[in-house]
Amino acid sequence: MFLIFIFVPVYCLGDEPNASESFDPDSFDPAVSQHASVVDRSTLDGKIMCGYQGWFNCDGDGTHLGWIHWARDRKKNFAPGNVTFDLWPDMKEYEADERYQTGFRLPDGSPAEVFSSANRKTVLRHFRWMRDYNIDGAFIQRFANGLTSDSLRLHTDNVLMNASDACEMYGRTFAVMYDLSGINLQKHDKVVEEDWLRLKRELAITESDAYLNHDGKPVVAIWGVGFSDKRSYSLDYCEKLIDWFQAQGVTVMLGVPSYWRDQTRDTMNDPHLHDVLRKADILSPWSVGRYSTPAQATEHGKDVWGKDRQWCDAESIDFLPVVFPGFSWFNLNGDPIDSIPRLKGKFLKSQIIAAKNAGARMIYVAMFDEVDEATAVFKCTNQPPVGDGVHFIDYEGLPSDYYLRMLGAAKAYLHD
C-alpha cells in the first residue's frame, strides 16, 4: 500500500498514554510464547494480525526478477544510489543460504546482506517469529496489477503457499488480501476473480487448516475501496467484486480510507459509498500517515475510530483498525527521512491503547516486513550500512525484536 498522507509531527506534553491504561513490552517473554497453543482460526475476534508484503526479491534467488523492492533499478547493481527502502533488516539469524550480498557496506566494512521473500526458509523464519512473539498471523498481500505477469504471480503464489505451510507448522493463521492499486481493468477486468478461483481449485488454499475464517466463512480482504486519489477502477467495480466474493461464500474485509465515514480528506465524496461499504463484513480503515505523534493518535482513536466502531456496530459490521510503528520514505520518494518517528515504541503503543479504548476487538498491524516505508515490525538493525549519500533509519538503539515483543504484550492487553 502506498497511499500516504504525512502530517508534520508536533510534540507536546501529554503524548504518553496514561500508565494505568498501558502495557509493558519488556514484560513479554518469547520463551513462554514458543510453547503457545494453536491460534483459533475460526474467528478474527481477539486477533493481532500483520500485513505481510512478501515482495522482496534478490539477484540469484532463482526468480530472475532482480532486486525487486530493494533497488530502484532491479536489474542493476544494488548499491548506494540504487535503493528504495529506509530500514535495513537485521540479518544475524538468517542462515548462509538466506543471505544475498549487496554493494553496501556495514560500519565494520563488511558487505551488507538482505533476504529474499522467494526463499522458503526465510518465509518460515518470519512466521516462526510470529509464533515466538504470540502474533496471530498475517494477511498475505496479492497486488492485482502483478497477477497478469507469470513470473510475478509465480513468486506471489510461492510466498502464499510457504506462508500457509508456516502457519500450519507454527500454529498461526493467514488470509489473502487483494490490493487493487494499479489494476488495469481495460485489459484484465476479471483478474481478481480468476485468481481466487485458481487459488481455491489448483492450490486448495482455503482447505488449509490454518486459513482464517470469520462468521463461518474464509476471509478475503479487498484493499483500496473509496479512496479520493485517481484510480483506474470505479466504486461500481468494487461493489460488483464484493457481491461476487460473497456469492462465493466468503467473509469480505474491505481496506478503506481513514475518513470513510464523513467522506473527507482521503475519501471520495460519493453518495453511494456508504451503501457499498454496508455490504462489507469487516471494515479496516488505513491509518498510515494520518497522524504522527502519540497525542494525535490518541485523539484519532477518540474522534475517528470510536465513531467508526459505533457506525459499524449499528450496521453489524466488524471493525479492524490499522496501527503502524512509524514512517520514512526518503530513499523511495525523497520525503524527509524519519518523517514519522517511532519514539522508541511510544508511537505504536499509543495507537494500540487508542484502538482498545475505541472498543476494537481486533487490530491490523502495518506491516510485518515493510522496510520500504519503514513500517516494519520484524527484526531490523541498529547498524545499517554507511557511506557517502547512504541514509537509513534504525530502531533507535532498541533490541531488534522490541516491536515483536510489543505486539506479544499487546495481544494480552487486548484480551484483558
Short mmCIF file of C-alpha atoms in Angstrom, two decimals:
data_model
loop_
_atom_site.label_atom_id
_atom_site.label_comp_id
_atom_site.label_asym_id
_atom_site.label_seq_id
_atom_site.Cartn_x
_atom_site.Cartn_y
_atom_site.Cartn_z
CA MET A 1 0.00 0.00 0.00
CA PHE A 2 1.45 3.34 -0.97
CA LEU A 3 -1.33 5.88 -0.30
CA ILE A 4 0.25 8.08 2.35
CA PHE A 5 -0.73 11.40 3.87
CA ILE A 6 2.01 12.81 6.10
CA PHE A 7 1.23 15.22 8.94
CA VAL A 8 4.12 17.20 10.43
CA PRO A 9 4.97 15.99 13.95
CA VAL A 10 4.20 18.34 16.81
CA TYR A 11 5.46 17.08 20.16
CA CYS A 12 3.69 18.24 23.27
CA LEU A 13 3.08 17.38 26.89
CA GLY A 14 0.61 14.57 27.34
CA ASP A 15 1.94 12.45 24.46
CA GLU A 16 2.47 9.48 26.80
CA PRO A 17 -0.70 7.43 27.44
CA ASN A 18 -1.99 7.09 30.97
CA ALA A 19 0.12 4.43 32.68
CA SER A 20 -2.99 2.78 34.11
CA GLU A 21 -4.21 2.18 30.57
CA SER A 22 -0.88 0.88 29.28
CA PHE A 23 1.07 -2.35 28.83
CA ASP A 24 4.76 -3.22 29.07
CA PRO A 25 6.58 -4.74 26.06
CA ASP A 26 9.54 -5.60 28.34
CA SER A 27 7.29 -7.93 30.29
CA PHE A 28 6.79 -10.22 27.30
CA ASP A 29 8.85 -13.44 27.35
CA PRO A 30 9.29 -15.10 23.92
CA ALA A 31 10.42 -18.32 25.58
CA VAL A 32 6.93 -18.75 27.02
CA SER A 33 5.18 -17.91 23.74
CA GLN A 34 7.11 -20.57 21.81
CA HIS A 35 5.00 -23.18 23.57
CA ALA A 36 1.72 -21.35 22.99
CA SER A 37 -1.22 -23.31 21.64
CA VAL A 38 -2.50 -23.06 18.07
CA VAL A 39 -4.47 -19.88 17.47
CA ASP A 40 -8.20 -20.14 16.86
CA ARG A 41 -8.58 -19.97 13.05
CA SER A 42 -12.40 -19.73 13.23
CA THR A 43 -12.57 -16.02 14.06
CA LEU A 44 -10.81 -12.68 13.69
CA ASP A 45 -12.02 -11.63 17.14
CA GLY A 46 -9.20 -11.04 19.59
CA LYS A 47 -6.54 -11.27 16.87
CA ILE A 48 -3.48 -9.14 16.24
CA MET A 49 -2.73 -9.65 12.55
CA CYS A 50 0.07 -8.19 10.46
CA GLY A 51 0.23 -7.34 6.80
CA TYR A 52 2.87 -9.45 5.04
CA GLN A 53 4.20 -7.99 1.78
CA GLY A 54 6.46 -10.86 0.76
CA TRP A 55 7.54 -8.83 -2.28
CA PHE A 56 11.33 -8.72 -1.86
CA ASN A 57 13.49 -10.43 -4.47
CA CYS A 58 17.22 -10.67 -4.96
CA ASP A 59 19.55 -11.32 -7.84
CA GLY A 60 20.35 -15.01 -7.55
CA ASP A 61 17.21 -16.14 -5.69
CA GLY A 62 16.00 -18.23 -8.64
CA THR A 63 13.13 -15.99 -9.71
CA HIS A 64 15.13 -13.96 -12.29
CA LEU A 65 13.26 -10.88 -11.07
CA GLY A 66 16.31 -8.99 -9.84
CA TRP A 67 16.38 -6.70 -6.81
CA ILE A 68 12.63 -6.03 -6.59
CA HIS A 69 11.66 -3.65 -3.76
CA TRP A 70 15.27 -3.25 -2.72
CA ALA A 71 16.60 -1.25 -5.68
CA ARG A 72 15.13 1.43 -7.94
CA ASP A 73 16.52 -0.36 -10.98
CA ARG A 74 16.09 -4.06 -10.18
CA LYS A 75 18.43 -5.18 -12.98
CA LYS A 76 21.41 -3.03 -11.96
CA ASN A 77 23.88 -3.43 -9.13
CA PHE A 78 22.14 -2.99 -5.78
CA ALA A 79 24.45 -0.42 -4.22
CA PRO A 80 24.46 3.21 -2.98
CA GLY A 81 22.44 5.38 -5.36
CA ASN A 82 20.16 2.48 -6.34
CA VAL A 83 17.95 1.87 -3.31
CA THR A 84 14.26 2.32 -2.41
CA PHE A 85 13.91 1.43 1.29
CA ASP A 86 14.76 3.15 4.57
CA LEU A 87 15.02 0.39 7.20
CA TRP A 88 17.63 -2.40 6.98
CA PRO A 89 16.69 -5.91 8.20
CA ASP A 90 18.71 -7.50 10.98
CA MET A 91 20.34 -10.45 9.21
CA LYS A 92 22.09 -12.05 12.20
CA GLU A 93 19.68 -15.01 12.49
CA TYR A 94 19.45 -15.82 8.78
CA GLU A 95 21.47 -18.78 7.56
CA ALA A 96 24.04 -18.63 4.76
CA ASP A 97 21.61 -19.77 2.05
CA GLU A 98 19.18 -16.97 3.02
CA ARG A 99 21.69 -14.13 2.63
CA TYR A 100 22.18 -12.10 -0.56
CA GLN A 101 25.19 -9.82 -0.73
CA THR A 102 24.76 -6.18 -1.79
CA GLY A 103 27.07 -3.34 -2.78
CA PHE A 104 26.54 -1.61 0.58
CA ARG A 105 28.99 -1.73 3.48
CA LEU A 106 28.28 -2.09 7.17
CA PRO A 107 30.05 0.12 9.74
CA ASP A 108 32.73 -2.57 10.22
CA GLY A 109 33.44 -2.57 6.47
CA SER A 110 31.86 -5.95 5.72
CA PRO A 111 29.36 -6.37 2.85
CA ALA A 112 25.73 -5.75 3.84
CA GLU A 113 23.25 -8.53 3.09
CA VAL A 114 19.47 -8.78 2.64
CA PHE A 115 16.91 -11.59 2.35
CA SER A 116 14.59 -12.73 -0.43
CA SER A 117 10.90 -13.45 0.09
CA ALA A 118 11.33 -16.17 -2.56
CA ASN A 119 13.40 -18.18 -0.10
CA ARG A 120 11.11 -20.69 1.60
CA LYS A 121 13.37 -20.91 4.65
CA THR A 122 13.06 -17.14 5.15
CA VAL A 123 9.26 -17.11 4.99
CA LEU A 124 9.16 -19.97 7.50
CA ARG A 125 11.51 -17.98 9.73
CA HIS A 126 9.26 -14.91 9.64
CA PHE A 127 6.21 -16.90 10.66
CA ARG A 128 8.17 -18.70 13.36
CA TRP A 129 8.90 -15.24 14.78
CA MET A 130 5.15 -14.61 14.80
CA ARG A 131 4.74 -17.80 16.84
CA ASP A 132 7.61 -16.86 19.14
CA TYR A 133 6.08 -13.46 19.91
CA ASN A 134 2.42 -14.56 20.01
CA ILE A 135 1.35 -12.66 16.89
CA ASP A 136 -1.70 -14.41 15.48
CA GLY A 137 -0.84 -14.35 11.79
CA ALA A 138 -0.87 -12.30 8.63
CA PHE A 139 -2.83 -11.06 5.66
CA ILE A 140 -0.74 -12.12 2.64
CA GLN A 141 -0.64 -9.34 0.04
CA ARG A 142 -1.59 -10.04 -3.57
CA PHE A 143 -1.30 -6.98 -5.78
CA ALA A 144 -3.82 -7.18 -8.58
CA ASN A 145 -1.57 -5.35 -11.04
CA GLY A 146 1.03 -8.13 -10.72
CA LEU A 147 -1.29 -11.07 -11.25
CA THR A 148 -1.10 -10.79 -15.05
CA SER A 149 2.67 -11.35 -15.06
CA ASP A 150 3.55 -15.05 -14.99
CA SER A 151 6.83 -14.51 -13.14
CA LEU A 152 5.36 -12.16 -10.52
CA ARG A 153 2.32 -14.38 -9.99
CA LEU A 154 4.52 -17.45 -9.57
CA HIS A 155 6.55 -15.63 -6.92
CA THR A 156 3.39 -14.45 -5.14
CA ASP A 157 1.95 -17.98 -5.24
CA ASN A 158 5.13 -19.39 -3.72
CA VAL A 159 5.09 -16.84 -0.91
CA LEU A 160 1.45 -17.64 -0.20
CA MET A 161 1.98 -21.40 -0.12
CA ASN A 162 5.09 -21.07 2.05
CA ALA A 163 3.11 -18.83 4.42
CA SER A 164 0.35 -21.45 4.51
CA ASP A 165 2.86 -24.17 5.38
CA ALA A 166 4.47 -21.96 8.02
CA CYS A 167 1.13 -21.21 9.66
CA GLU A 168 0.37 -24.92 9.83
CA MET A 169 3.81 -25.61 11.33
CA TYR A 170 3.72 -22.84 13.91
CA GLY A 171 0.05 -22.63 14.78
CA ARG A 172 -0.61 -19.27 13.12
CA THR A 173 -3.33 -18.19 10.70
CA PHE A 174 -3.39 -16.36 7.36
CA ALA A 175 -5.74 -14.89 4.78
CA VAL A 176 -5.45 -13.45 1.28
CA MET A 177 -5.57 -9.69 0.77
CA TYR A 178 -6.07 -8.29 -2.74
CA ASP A 179 -4.66 -4.80 -3.21
CA LEU A 180 -6.44 -3.15 -6.14
CA SER A 181 -3.85 -0.36 -6.53
CA GLY A 182 -2.75 -0.05 -10.15
CA ILE A 183 -5.12 -2.67 -11.55
CA ASN A 184 -5.68 -2.40 -15.33
CA LEU A 185 -9.31 -3.30 -15.89
CA GLN A 186 -9.25 -2.45 -19.60
CA LYS A 187 -7.07 -5.48 -20.24
CA HIS A 188 -7.92 -7.73 -17.30
CA ASP A 189 -11.34 -6.95 -15.85
CA LYS A 190 -11.70 -10.37 -14.14
CA VAL A 191 -8.14 -10.85 -12.91
CA VAL A 192 -9.03 -10.91 -9.20
CA GLU A 193 -11.97 -13.31 -9.59
CA GLU A 194 -9.96 -15.64 -11.82
CA ASP A 195 -7.05 -15.60 -9.40
CA TRP A 196 -9.23 -16.51 -6.42
CA LEU A 197 -10.86 -19.39 -8.27
CA ARG A 198 -7.41 -20.66 -9.26
CA LEU A 199 -6.16 -20.41 -5.66
CA LYS A 200 -9.12 -22.47 -4.50
CA ARG A 201 -9.17 -25.05 -7.29
CA GLU A 202 -5.47 -25.52 -8.08
CA LEU A 203 -3.76 -24.59 -4.81
CA ALA A 204 -6.63 -25.55 -2.47
CA ILE A 205 -5.74 -22.54 -0.36
CA THR A 206 -8.87 -22.46 1.80
CA GLU A 207 -8.52 -26.17 2.59
CA SER A 208 -5.52 -25.39 4.77
CA ASP A 209 -6.31 -25.84 8.45
CA ALA A 210 -4.51 -22.54 9.01
CA TYR A 211 -6.68 -20.40 6.71
CA LEU A 212 -8.51 -17.68 8.67
CA ASN A 213 -12.29 -17.94 8.89
CA HIS A 214 -14.77 -15.48 10.38
CA ASP A 215 -18.51 -15.93 10.81
CA GLY A 216 -18.14 -19.44 9.45
CA LYS A 217 -16.54 -18.47 6.13
CA PRO A 218 -12.99 -17.91 4.80
CA VAL A 219 -11.83 -14.30 4.95
CA VAL A 220 -10.73 -12.39 1.85
CA ALA A 221 -9.62 -8.77 2.10
CA ILE A 222 -10.08 -6.27 -0.72
CA TRP A 223 -7.90 -3.20 -0.20
CA GLY A 224 -8.42 0.17 -1.84
CA VAL A 225 -12.17 0.92 -1.78
CA GLY A 226 -13.32 4.54 -1.63
CA PHE A 227 -10.06 6.48 -1.83
CA SER A 228 -10.12 10.01 -3.23
CA ASP A 229 -6.98 9.74 -5.37
CA LYS A 230 -7.43 8.97 -9.04
CA ARG A 231 -7.74 5.23 -9.63
CA SER A 232 -8.37 3.15 -12.72
CA TYR A 233 -11.30 1.31 -11.14
CA SER A 234 -14.66 2.63 -10.03
CA LEU A 235 -16.85 2.26 -6.98
CA ASP A 236 -19.22 0.22 -9.14
CA TYR A 237 -16.39 -2.21 -9.87
CA CYS A 238 -15.70 -2.56 -6.15
CA GLU A 239 -19.38 -3.22 -5.43
CA LYS A 240 -19.56 -5.96 -8.04
CA LEU A 241 -16.36 -7.52 -6.68
CA ILE A 242 -17.80 -7.57 -3.15
CA ASP A 243 -21.02 -9.17 -4.39
CA TRP A 244 -19.03 -11.77 -6.34
CA PHE A 245 -16.88 -12.80 -3.38
CA GLN A 246 -19.84 -13.03 -1.05
CA ALA A 247 -21.60 -15.21 -3.60
CA GLN A 248 -18.54 -17.49 -3.37
CA GLY A 249 -19.21 -17.95 0.34
CA VAL A 250 -16.52 -15.56 1.57
CA THR A 251 -16.35 -13.13 4.51
CA VAL A 252 -15.29 -9.87 2.88
CA MET A 253 -12.98 -7.43 4.61
CA LEU A 254 -12.56 -4.02 2.98
CA GLY A 255 -9.47 -1.84 3.29
CA VAL A 256 -10.89 1.68 3.19
CA PRO A 257 -9.60 5.25 3.68
CA SER A 258 -9.29 6.68 7.15
CA TYR A 259 -12.09 9.23 6.79
CA TRP A 260 -14.59 6.98 5.02
CA ARG A 261 -17.39 7.78 7.45
CA ASP A 262 -17.61 11.54 6.80
CA GLN A 263 -16.13 11.29 3.25
CA THR A 264 -13.43 13.93 3.67
CA ARG A 265 -9.64 14.16 3.19
CA ASP A 266 -8.51 10.78 1.81
CA THR A 267 -12.03 9.64 0.88
CA MET A 268 -14.12 10.14 -2.25
CA ASN A 269 -17.29 12.15 -1.79
CA ASP A 270 -19.91 9.89 -3.30
CA PRO A 271 -23.45 9.37 -2.01
CA HIS A 272 -23.23 5.69 -2.95
CA LEU A 273 -20.07 4.97 -0.92
CA HIS A 274 -21.79 4.08 2.34
CA ASP A 275 -24.20 1.78 0.52
CA VAL A 276 -21.20 -0.12 -0.86
CA LEU A 277 -19.41 -0.23 2.49
CA ARG A 278 -22.54 -1.61 4.19
CA LYS A 279 -22.05 -4.75 2.11
CA ALA A 280 -18.77 -5.48 3.91
CA ASP A 281 -18.43 -7.95 6.73
CA ILE A 282 -15.35 -6.18 8.12
CA LEU A 283 -14.14 -2.59 7.60
CA SER A 284 -10.46 -1.72 8.09
CA PRO A 285 -9.54 1.99 7.71
CA TRP A 286 -5.98 2.69 6.52
CA SER A 287 -4.22 4.91 9.06
CA VAL A 288 -0.62 5.17 7.85
CA GLY A 289 0.36 8.85 7.70
CA ARG A 290 -2.95 10.17 9.05
CA TYR A 291 -1.37 11.19 12.38
CA SER A 292 2.24 11.45 13.51
CA THR A 293 2.52 11.73 17.30
CA PRO A 294 1.14 9.77 20.26
CA ALA A 295 -1.14 12.69 21.15
CA GLN A 296 -2.57 12.78 17.63
CA ALA A 297 -3.03 9.02 17.63
CA THR A 298 -4.92 9.23 20.91
CA GLU A 299 -7.20 11.92 19.50
CA HIS A 300 -7.69 9.91 16.30
CA GLY A 301 -8.82 6.98 18.42
CA LYS A 302 -11.37 9.12 20.19
CA ASP A 303 -12.63 11.26 17.33
CA VAL A 304 -12.39 8.82 14.41
CA TRP A 305 -12.09 5.19 15.49
CA GLY A 306 -14.63 5.46 18.27
CA LYS A 307 -17.28 6.83 15.92
CA ASP A 308 -16.24 4.39 13.17
CA ARG A 309 -16.83 1.49 15.53
CA GLN A 310 -20.23 2.84 16.55
CA TRP A 311 -21.24 3.10 12.87
CA CYS A 312 -20.02 -0.44 12.24
CA ASP A 313 -21.83 -1.76 15.31
CA ALA A 314 -25.07 -0.21 14.10
CA GLU A 315 -24.62 -1.96 10.73
CA SER A 316 -23.49 -5.30 12.24
CA ILE A 317 -20.06 -4.91 10.62
CA ASP A 318 -16.81 -5.79 12.39
CA PHE A 319 -14.21 -3.05 12.82
CA LEU A 320 -10.46 -3.64 12.31
CA PRO A 321 -8.32 -0.51 12.90
CA VAL A 322 -4.81 -0.23 11.43
CA VAL A 323 -1.80 0.73 13.56
CA PHE A 324 1.79 1.39 12.41
CA PRO A 325 5.11 1.90 14.23
CA GLY A 326 6.46 4.92 12.31
CA PHE A 327 7.15 6.00 8.75
CA SER A 328 10.04 7.01 6.49
CA TRP A 329 10.01 7.36 2.72
CA PHE A 330 13.34 9.04 1.89
CA ASN A 331 15.06 6.62 -0.47
CA LEU A 332 11.91 5.74 -2.39
CA ASN A 333 10.13 9.06 -2.59
CA GLY A 334 12.52 11.79 -1.44
CA ASP A 335 10.45 12.72 1.62
CA PRO A 336 12.25 13.82 4.81
CA ILE A 337 13.89 10.83 6.41
CA ASP A 338 12.16 9.50 9.56
CA SER A 339 9.17 11.75 8.86
CA ILE A 340 7.04 9.98 11.50
CA PRO A 341 9.47 8.95 14.27
CA ARG A 342 8.90 5.79 16.29
CA LEU A 343 9.84 7.50 19.57
CA LYS A 344 11.25 4.22 20.91
CA GLY A 345 7.90 2.49 20.60
CA LYS A 346 5.74 5.21 22.18
CA PHE A 347 4.03 5.98 18.87
CA LEU A 348 2.87 2.40 18.19
CA LYS A 349 2.00 1.82 21.82
CA SER A 350 -0.27 4.89 21.86
CA GLN A 351 -2.20 3.57 18.85
CA ILE A 352 -2.75 0.12 20.36
CA ILE A 353 -4.11 1.75 23.51
CA ALA A 354 -6.27 4.10 21.42
CA ALA A 355 -7.66 1.17 19.41
CA LYS A 356 -8.63 -0.72 22.55
CA ASN A 357 -10.15 2.41 24.12
CA ALA A 358 -12.21 2.83 20.93
CA GLY A 359 -13.67 -0.63 21.54
CA ALA A 360 -11.68 -2.54 18.91
CA ARG A 361 -11.67 -6.32 19.40
CA MET A 362 -9.06 -6.90 16.69
CA ILE A 363 -6.03 -4.99 15.32
CA TYR A 364 -4.23 -4.91 11.96
CA VAL A 365 -0.52 -4.01 12.13
CA ALA A 366 1.01 -2.35 9.07
CA MET A 367 3.32 -4.08 8.35
CA PHE A 368 5.40 -7.10 9.35
CA ASP A 369 8.12 -6.83 6.70
CA GLU A 370 7.62 -3.44 5.01
CA VAL A 371 11.06 -1.82 5.07
CA ASP A 372 10.34 0.37 2.02
CA GLU A 373 8.14 2.75 4.02
CA ALA A 374 9.92 1.79 7.27
CA THR A 375 6.73 0.47 8.85
CA ALA A 376 8.24 -2.97 9.52
CA VAL A 377 7.89 -4.56 12.97
CA PHE A 378 10.13 -7.57 12.37
CA LYS A 379 13.81 -7.65 13.34
CA CYS A 380 15.73 -4.66 11.95
CA THR A 381 19.23 -3.48 12.71
CA ASN A 382 20.65 -0.53 14.62
CA GLN A 383 23.81 -0.73 12.49
CA PRO A 384 22.68 -0.21 8.89
CA PRO A 385 25.11 0.43 6.02
CA VAL A 386 27.09 3.65 5.99
CA GLY A 387 28.87 5.75 3.36
CA ASP A 388 28.57 8.92 1.33
CA GLY A 389 24.96 9.53 0.36
CA VAL A 390 23.76 6.47 2.31
CA HIS A 391 20.76 7.17 4.55
CA PHE A 392 18.86 4.64 6.65
CA ILE A 393 16.98 4.81 9.93
CA ASP A 394 17.23 2.27 12.75
CA TYR A 395 15.44 1.08 15.89
CA GLU A 396 16.83 3.94 18.00
CA GLY A 397 19.01 1.56 19.98
CA LEU A 398 16.15 -0.73 20.99
CA PRO A 399 16.59 -4.51 20.64
CA SER A 400 15.79 -5.75 17.14
CA ASP A 401 12.83 -7.75 18.48
CA TYR A 402 11.36 -4.87 20.51
CA TYR A 403 8.33 -4.32 18.25
CA LEU A 404 7.63 -8.04 18.10
CA ARG A 405 7.64 -8.14 21.89
CA MET A 406 5.36 -5.11 21.95
CA LEU A 407 2.81 -6.96 19.81
CA GLY A 408 3.10 -10.02 22.02
CA ALA A 409 2.35 -7.90 25.07
CA ALA A 410 -0.41 -6.11 23.16
CA LYS A 411 -2.15 -9.43 22.50
CA ALA A 412 -2.57 -9.99 26.23
CA TYR A 413 -3.56 -6.34 26.70
CA LEU A 414 -6.24 -6.62 24.00
CA HIS A 415 -7.76 -9.60 25.85
CA ASP A 416 -7.51 -8.01 29.30
#
